[in-house]
PDB file of N, CA and C in Angstrom:
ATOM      1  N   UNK A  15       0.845  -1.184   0.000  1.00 55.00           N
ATOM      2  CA  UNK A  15       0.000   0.000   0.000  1.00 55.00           C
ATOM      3  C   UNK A  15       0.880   1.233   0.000  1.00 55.00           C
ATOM      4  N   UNK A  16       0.490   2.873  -0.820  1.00 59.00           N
ATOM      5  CA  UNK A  16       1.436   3.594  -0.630  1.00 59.00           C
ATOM      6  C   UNK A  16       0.616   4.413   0.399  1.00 59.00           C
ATOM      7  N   UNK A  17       2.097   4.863   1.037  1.00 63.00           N
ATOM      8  CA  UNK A  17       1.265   6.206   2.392  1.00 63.00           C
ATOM      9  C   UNK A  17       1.586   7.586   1.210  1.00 63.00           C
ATOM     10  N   UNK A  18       1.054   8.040   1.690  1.00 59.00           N
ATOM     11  CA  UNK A  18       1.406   9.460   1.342  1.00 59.00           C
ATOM     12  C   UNK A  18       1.207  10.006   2.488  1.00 59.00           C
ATOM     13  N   UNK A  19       2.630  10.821   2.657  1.00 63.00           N
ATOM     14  CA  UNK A  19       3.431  11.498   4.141  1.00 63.00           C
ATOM     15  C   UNK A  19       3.297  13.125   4.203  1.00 63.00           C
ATOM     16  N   UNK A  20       3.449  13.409   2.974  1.00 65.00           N
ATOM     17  CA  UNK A  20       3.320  14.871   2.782  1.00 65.00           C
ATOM     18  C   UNK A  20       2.775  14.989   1.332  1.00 65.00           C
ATOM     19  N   UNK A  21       2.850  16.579   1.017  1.00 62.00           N
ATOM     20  CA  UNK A  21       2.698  17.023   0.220  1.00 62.00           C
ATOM     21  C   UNK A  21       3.172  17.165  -0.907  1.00 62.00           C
ATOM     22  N   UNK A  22       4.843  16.845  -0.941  1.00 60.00           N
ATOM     23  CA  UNK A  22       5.376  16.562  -1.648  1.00 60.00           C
ATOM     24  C   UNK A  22       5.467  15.426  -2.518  1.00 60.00           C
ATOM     25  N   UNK A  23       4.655  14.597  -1.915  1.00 58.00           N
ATOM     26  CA  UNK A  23       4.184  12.702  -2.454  1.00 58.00           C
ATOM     27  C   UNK A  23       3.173  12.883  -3.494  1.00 58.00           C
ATOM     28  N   UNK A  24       2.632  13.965  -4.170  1.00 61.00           N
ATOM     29  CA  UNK A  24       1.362  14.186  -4.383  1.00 61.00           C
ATOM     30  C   UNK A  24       1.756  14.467  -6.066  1.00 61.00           C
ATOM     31  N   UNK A  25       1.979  14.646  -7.050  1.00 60.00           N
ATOM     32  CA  UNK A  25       2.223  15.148  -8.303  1.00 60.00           C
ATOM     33  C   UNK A  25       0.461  15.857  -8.649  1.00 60.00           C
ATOM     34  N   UNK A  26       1.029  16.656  -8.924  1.00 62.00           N
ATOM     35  CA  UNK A  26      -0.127  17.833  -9.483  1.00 62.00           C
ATOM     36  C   UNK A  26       0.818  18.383 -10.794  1.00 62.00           C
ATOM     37  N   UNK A  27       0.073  19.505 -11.352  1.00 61.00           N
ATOM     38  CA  UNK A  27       0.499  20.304 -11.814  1.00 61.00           C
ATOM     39  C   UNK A  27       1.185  21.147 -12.005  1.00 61.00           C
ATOM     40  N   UNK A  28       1.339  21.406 -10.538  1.00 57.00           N
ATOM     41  CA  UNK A  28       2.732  22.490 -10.200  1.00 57.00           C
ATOM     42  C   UNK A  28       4.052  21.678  -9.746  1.00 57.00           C
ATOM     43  N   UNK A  29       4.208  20.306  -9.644  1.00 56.00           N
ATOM     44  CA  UNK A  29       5.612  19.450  -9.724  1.00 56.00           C
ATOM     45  C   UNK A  29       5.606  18.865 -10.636  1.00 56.00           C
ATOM     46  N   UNK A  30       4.787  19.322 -12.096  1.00 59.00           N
ATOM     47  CA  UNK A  30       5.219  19.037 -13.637  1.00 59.00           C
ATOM     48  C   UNK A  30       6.147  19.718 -13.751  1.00 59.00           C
ATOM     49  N   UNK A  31       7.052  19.378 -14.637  1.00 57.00           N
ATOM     50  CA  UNK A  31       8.004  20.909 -15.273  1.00 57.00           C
ATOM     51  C   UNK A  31       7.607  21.620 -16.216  1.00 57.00           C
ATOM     52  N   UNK A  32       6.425  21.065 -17.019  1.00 57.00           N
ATOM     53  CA  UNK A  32       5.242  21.837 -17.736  1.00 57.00           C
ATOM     54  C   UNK A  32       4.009  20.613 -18.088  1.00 57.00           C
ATOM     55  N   UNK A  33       2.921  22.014 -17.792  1.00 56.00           N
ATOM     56  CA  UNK A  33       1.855  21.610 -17.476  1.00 56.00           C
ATOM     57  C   UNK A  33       0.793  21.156 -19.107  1.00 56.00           C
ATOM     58  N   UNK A  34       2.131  22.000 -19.743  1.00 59.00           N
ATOM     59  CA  UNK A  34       1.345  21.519 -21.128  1.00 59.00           C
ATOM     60  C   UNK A  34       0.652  20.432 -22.183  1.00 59.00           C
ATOM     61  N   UNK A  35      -0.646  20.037 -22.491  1.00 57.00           N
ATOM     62  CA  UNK A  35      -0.497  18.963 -22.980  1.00 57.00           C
ATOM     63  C   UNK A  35       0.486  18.354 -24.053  1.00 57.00           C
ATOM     64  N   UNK A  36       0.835  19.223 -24.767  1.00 59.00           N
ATOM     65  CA  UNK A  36       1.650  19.030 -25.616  1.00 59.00           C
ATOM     66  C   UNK A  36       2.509  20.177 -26.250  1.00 59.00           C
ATOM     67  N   UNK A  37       3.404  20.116 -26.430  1.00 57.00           N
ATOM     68  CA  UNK A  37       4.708  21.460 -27.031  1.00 57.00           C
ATOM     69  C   UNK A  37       4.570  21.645 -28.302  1.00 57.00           C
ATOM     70  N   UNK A  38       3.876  23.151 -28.892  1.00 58.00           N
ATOM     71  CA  UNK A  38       4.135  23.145 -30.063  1.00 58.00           C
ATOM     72  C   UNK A  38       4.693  24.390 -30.684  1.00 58.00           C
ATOM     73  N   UNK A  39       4.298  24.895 -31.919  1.00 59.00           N
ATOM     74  CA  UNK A  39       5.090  26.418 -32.321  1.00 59.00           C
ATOM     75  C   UNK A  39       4.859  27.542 -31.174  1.00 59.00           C
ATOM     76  N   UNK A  40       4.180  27.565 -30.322  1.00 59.00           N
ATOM     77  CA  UNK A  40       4.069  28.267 -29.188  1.00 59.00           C
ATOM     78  C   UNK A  40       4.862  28.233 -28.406  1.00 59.00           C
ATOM     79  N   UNK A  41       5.847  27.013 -28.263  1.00 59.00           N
ATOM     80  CA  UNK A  41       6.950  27.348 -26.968  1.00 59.00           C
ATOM     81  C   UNK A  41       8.038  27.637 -27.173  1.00 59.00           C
ATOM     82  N   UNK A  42       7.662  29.526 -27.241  1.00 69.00           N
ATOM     83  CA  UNK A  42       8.827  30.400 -27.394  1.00 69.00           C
ATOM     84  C   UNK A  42       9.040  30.901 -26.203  1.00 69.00           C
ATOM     85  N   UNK A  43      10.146  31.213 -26.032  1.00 76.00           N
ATOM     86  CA  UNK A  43      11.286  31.410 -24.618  1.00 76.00           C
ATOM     87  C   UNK A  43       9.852  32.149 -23.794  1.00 76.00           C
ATOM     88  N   UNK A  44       8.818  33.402 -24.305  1.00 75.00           N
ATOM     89  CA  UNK A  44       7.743  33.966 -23.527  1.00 75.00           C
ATOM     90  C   UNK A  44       6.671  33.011 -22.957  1.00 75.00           C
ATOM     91  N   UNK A  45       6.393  31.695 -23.402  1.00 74.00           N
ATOM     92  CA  UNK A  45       5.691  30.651 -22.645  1.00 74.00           C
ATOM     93  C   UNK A  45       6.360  30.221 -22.049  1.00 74.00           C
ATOM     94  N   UNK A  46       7.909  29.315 -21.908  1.00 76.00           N
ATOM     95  CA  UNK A  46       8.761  29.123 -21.401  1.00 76.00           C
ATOM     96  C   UNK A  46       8.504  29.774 -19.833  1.00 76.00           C
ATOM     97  N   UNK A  47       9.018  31.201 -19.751  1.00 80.00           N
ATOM     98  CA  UNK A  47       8.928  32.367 -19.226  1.00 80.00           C
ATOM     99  C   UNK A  47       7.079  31.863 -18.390  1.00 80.00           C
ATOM    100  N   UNK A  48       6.328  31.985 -18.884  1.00 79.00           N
ATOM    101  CA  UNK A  48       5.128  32.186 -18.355  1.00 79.00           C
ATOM    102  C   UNK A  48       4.649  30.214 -17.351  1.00 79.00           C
ATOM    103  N   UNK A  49       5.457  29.302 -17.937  1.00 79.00           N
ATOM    104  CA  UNK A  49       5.668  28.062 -17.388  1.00 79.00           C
ATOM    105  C   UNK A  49       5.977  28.459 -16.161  1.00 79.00           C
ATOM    106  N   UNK A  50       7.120  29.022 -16.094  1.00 83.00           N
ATOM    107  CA  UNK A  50       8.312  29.313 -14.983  1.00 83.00           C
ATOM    108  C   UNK A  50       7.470  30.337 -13.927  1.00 83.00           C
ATOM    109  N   UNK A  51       6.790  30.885 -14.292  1.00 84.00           N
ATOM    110  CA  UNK A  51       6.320  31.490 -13.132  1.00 84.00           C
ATOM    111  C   UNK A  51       5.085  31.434 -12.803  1.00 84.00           C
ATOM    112  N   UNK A  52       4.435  29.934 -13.387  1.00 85.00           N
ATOM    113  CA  UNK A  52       3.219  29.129 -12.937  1.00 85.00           C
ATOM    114  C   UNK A  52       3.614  28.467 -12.114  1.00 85.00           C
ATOM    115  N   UNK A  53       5.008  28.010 -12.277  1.00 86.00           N
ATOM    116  CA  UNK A  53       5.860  26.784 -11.224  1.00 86.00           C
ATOM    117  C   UNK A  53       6.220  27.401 -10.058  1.00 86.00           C
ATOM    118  N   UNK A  54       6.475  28.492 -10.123  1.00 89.00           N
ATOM    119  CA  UNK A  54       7.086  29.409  -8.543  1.00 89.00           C
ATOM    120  C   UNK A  54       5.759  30.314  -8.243  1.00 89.00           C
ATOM    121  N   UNK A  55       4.545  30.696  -8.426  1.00 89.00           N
ATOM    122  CA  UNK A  55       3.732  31.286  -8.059  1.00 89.00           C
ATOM    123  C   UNK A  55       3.113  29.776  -7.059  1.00 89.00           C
ATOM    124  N   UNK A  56       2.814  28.881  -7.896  1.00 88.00           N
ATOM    125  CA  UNK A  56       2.660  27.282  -7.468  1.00 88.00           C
ATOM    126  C   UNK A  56       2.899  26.900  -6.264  1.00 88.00           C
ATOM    127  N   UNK A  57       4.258  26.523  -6.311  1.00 92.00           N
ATOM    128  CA  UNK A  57       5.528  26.882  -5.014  1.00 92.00           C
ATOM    129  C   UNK A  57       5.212  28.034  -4.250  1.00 92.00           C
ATOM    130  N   UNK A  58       5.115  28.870  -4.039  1.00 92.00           N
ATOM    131  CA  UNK A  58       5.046  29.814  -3.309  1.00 92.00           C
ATOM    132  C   UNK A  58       3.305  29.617  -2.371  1.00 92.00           C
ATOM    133  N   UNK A  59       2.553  29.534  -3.296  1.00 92.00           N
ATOM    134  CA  UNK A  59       1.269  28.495  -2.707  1.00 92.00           C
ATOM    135  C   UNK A  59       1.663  27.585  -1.569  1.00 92.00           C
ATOM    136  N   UNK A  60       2.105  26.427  -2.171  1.00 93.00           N
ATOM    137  CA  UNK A  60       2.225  25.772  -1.539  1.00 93.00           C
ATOM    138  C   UNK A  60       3.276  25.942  -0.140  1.00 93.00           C
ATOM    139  N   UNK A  61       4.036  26.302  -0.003  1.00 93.00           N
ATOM    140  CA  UNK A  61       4.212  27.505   0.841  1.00 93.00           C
ATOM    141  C   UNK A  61       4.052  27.955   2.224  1.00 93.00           C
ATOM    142  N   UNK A  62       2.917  28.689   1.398  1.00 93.00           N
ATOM    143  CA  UNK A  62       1.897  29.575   2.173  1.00 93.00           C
ATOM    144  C   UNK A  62       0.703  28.513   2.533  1.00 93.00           C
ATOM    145  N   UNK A  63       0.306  27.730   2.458  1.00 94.00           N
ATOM    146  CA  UNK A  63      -0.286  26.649   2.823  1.00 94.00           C
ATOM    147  C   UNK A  63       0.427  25.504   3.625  1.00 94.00           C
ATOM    148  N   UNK A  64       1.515  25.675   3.868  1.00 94.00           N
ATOM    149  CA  UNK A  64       2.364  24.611   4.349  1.00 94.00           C
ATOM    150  C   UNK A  64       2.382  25.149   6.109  1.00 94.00           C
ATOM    151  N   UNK A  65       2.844  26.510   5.895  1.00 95.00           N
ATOM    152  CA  UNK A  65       2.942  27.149   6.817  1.00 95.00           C
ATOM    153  C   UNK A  65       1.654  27.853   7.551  1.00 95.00           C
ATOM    154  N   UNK A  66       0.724  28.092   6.898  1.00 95.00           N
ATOM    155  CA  UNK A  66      -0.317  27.938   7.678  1.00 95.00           C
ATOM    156  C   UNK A  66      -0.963  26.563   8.503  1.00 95.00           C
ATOM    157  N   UNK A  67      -0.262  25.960   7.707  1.00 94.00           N
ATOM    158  CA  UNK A  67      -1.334  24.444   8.411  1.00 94.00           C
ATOM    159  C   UNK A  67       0.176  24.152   9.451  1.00 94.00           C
ATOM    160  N   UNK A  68       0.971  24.567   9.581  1.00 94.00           N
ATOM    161  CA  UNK A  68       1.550  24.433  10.516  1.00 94.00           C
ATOM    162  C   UNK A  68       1.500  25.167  12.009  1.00 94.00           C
ATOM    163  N   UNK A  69       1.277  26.771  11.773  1.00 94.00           N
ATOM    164  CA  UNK A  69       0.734  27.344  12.421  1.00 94.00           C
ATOM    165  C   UNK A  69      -0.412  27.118  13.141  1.00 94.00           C
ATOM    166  N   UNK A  70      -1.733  26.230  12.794  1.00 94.00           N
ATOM    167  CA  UNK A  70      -2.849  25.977  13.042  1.00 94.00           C
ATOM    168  C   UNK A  70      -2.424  24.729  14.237  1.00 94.00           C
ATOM    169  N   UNK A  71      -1.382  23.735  13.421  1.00 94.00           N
ATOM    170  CA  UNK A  71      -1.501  22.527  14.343  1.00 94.00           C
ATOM    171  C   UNK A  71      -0.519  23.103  15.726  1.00 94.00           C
ATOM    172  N   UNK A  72      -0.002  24.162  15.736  1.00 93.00           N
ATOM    173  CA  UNK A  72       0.792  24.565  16.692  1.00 93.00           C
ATOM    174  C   UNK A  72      -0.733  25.171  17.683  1.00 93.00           C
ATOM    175  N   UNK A  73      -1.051  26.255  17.761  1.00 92.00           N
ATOM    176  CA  UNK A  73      -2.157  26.480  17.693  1.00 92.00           C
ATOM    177  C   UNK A  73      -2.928  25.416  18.397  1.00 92.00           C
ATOM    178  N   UNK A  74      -3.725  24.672  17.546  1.00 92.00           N
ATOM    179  CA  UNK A  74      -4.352  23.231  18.179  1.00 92.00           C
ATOM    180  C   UNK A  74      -3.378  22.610  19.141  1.00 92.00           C
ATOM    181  N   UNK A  75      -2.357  22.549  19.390  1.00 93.00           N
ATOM    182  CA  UNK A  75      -1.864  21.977  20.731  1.00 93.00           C
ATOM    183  C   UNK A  75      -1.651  22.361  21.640  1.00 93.00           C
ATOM    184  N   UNK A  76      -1.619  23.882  21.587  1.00 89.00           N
ATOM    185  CA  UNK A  76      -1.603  24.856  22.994  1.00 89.00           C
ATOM    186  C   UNK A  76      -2.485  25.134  23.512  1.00 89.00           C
ATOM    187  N   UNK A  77      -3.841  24.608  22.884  1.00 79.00           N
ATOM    188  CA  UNK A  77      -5.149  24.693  23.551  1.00 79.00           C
ATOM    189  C   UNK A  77      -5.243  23.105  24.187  1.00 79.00           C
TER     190      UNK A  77
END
């Protein structure tokens, strides 16, 4: 059976290296470019969600 431990176990969209179905005359260095900061806006999400739910379970134990 697999566990999944974290979040990082999870493949989505934002731990593709592109999300594209397929590469075509469009992937000029400006999609490239617009990939790259779907992947770190992504990341940065995740994040900010990491650290909130950490905050919370801190939180939940001091009560």
């Amino acid at each position: 059976m697999l566990t999944v431990r974290t979040m990082k176990h999870v493949a989505t969209s934002r731990t593709i290296p592109s999300f594209r179905s397929c590469r075509t005359v469009s992937s000029t260095p400006a999609s490239l470019i617009q990939d790259q900061g779907r992947m770190v806006a992504g990341y940065a999400q995740m994040l900010v969600h990491d650290s909130q739910r950490q905050w919370r379970d801190m939180m939940w134990r001091r009560h």
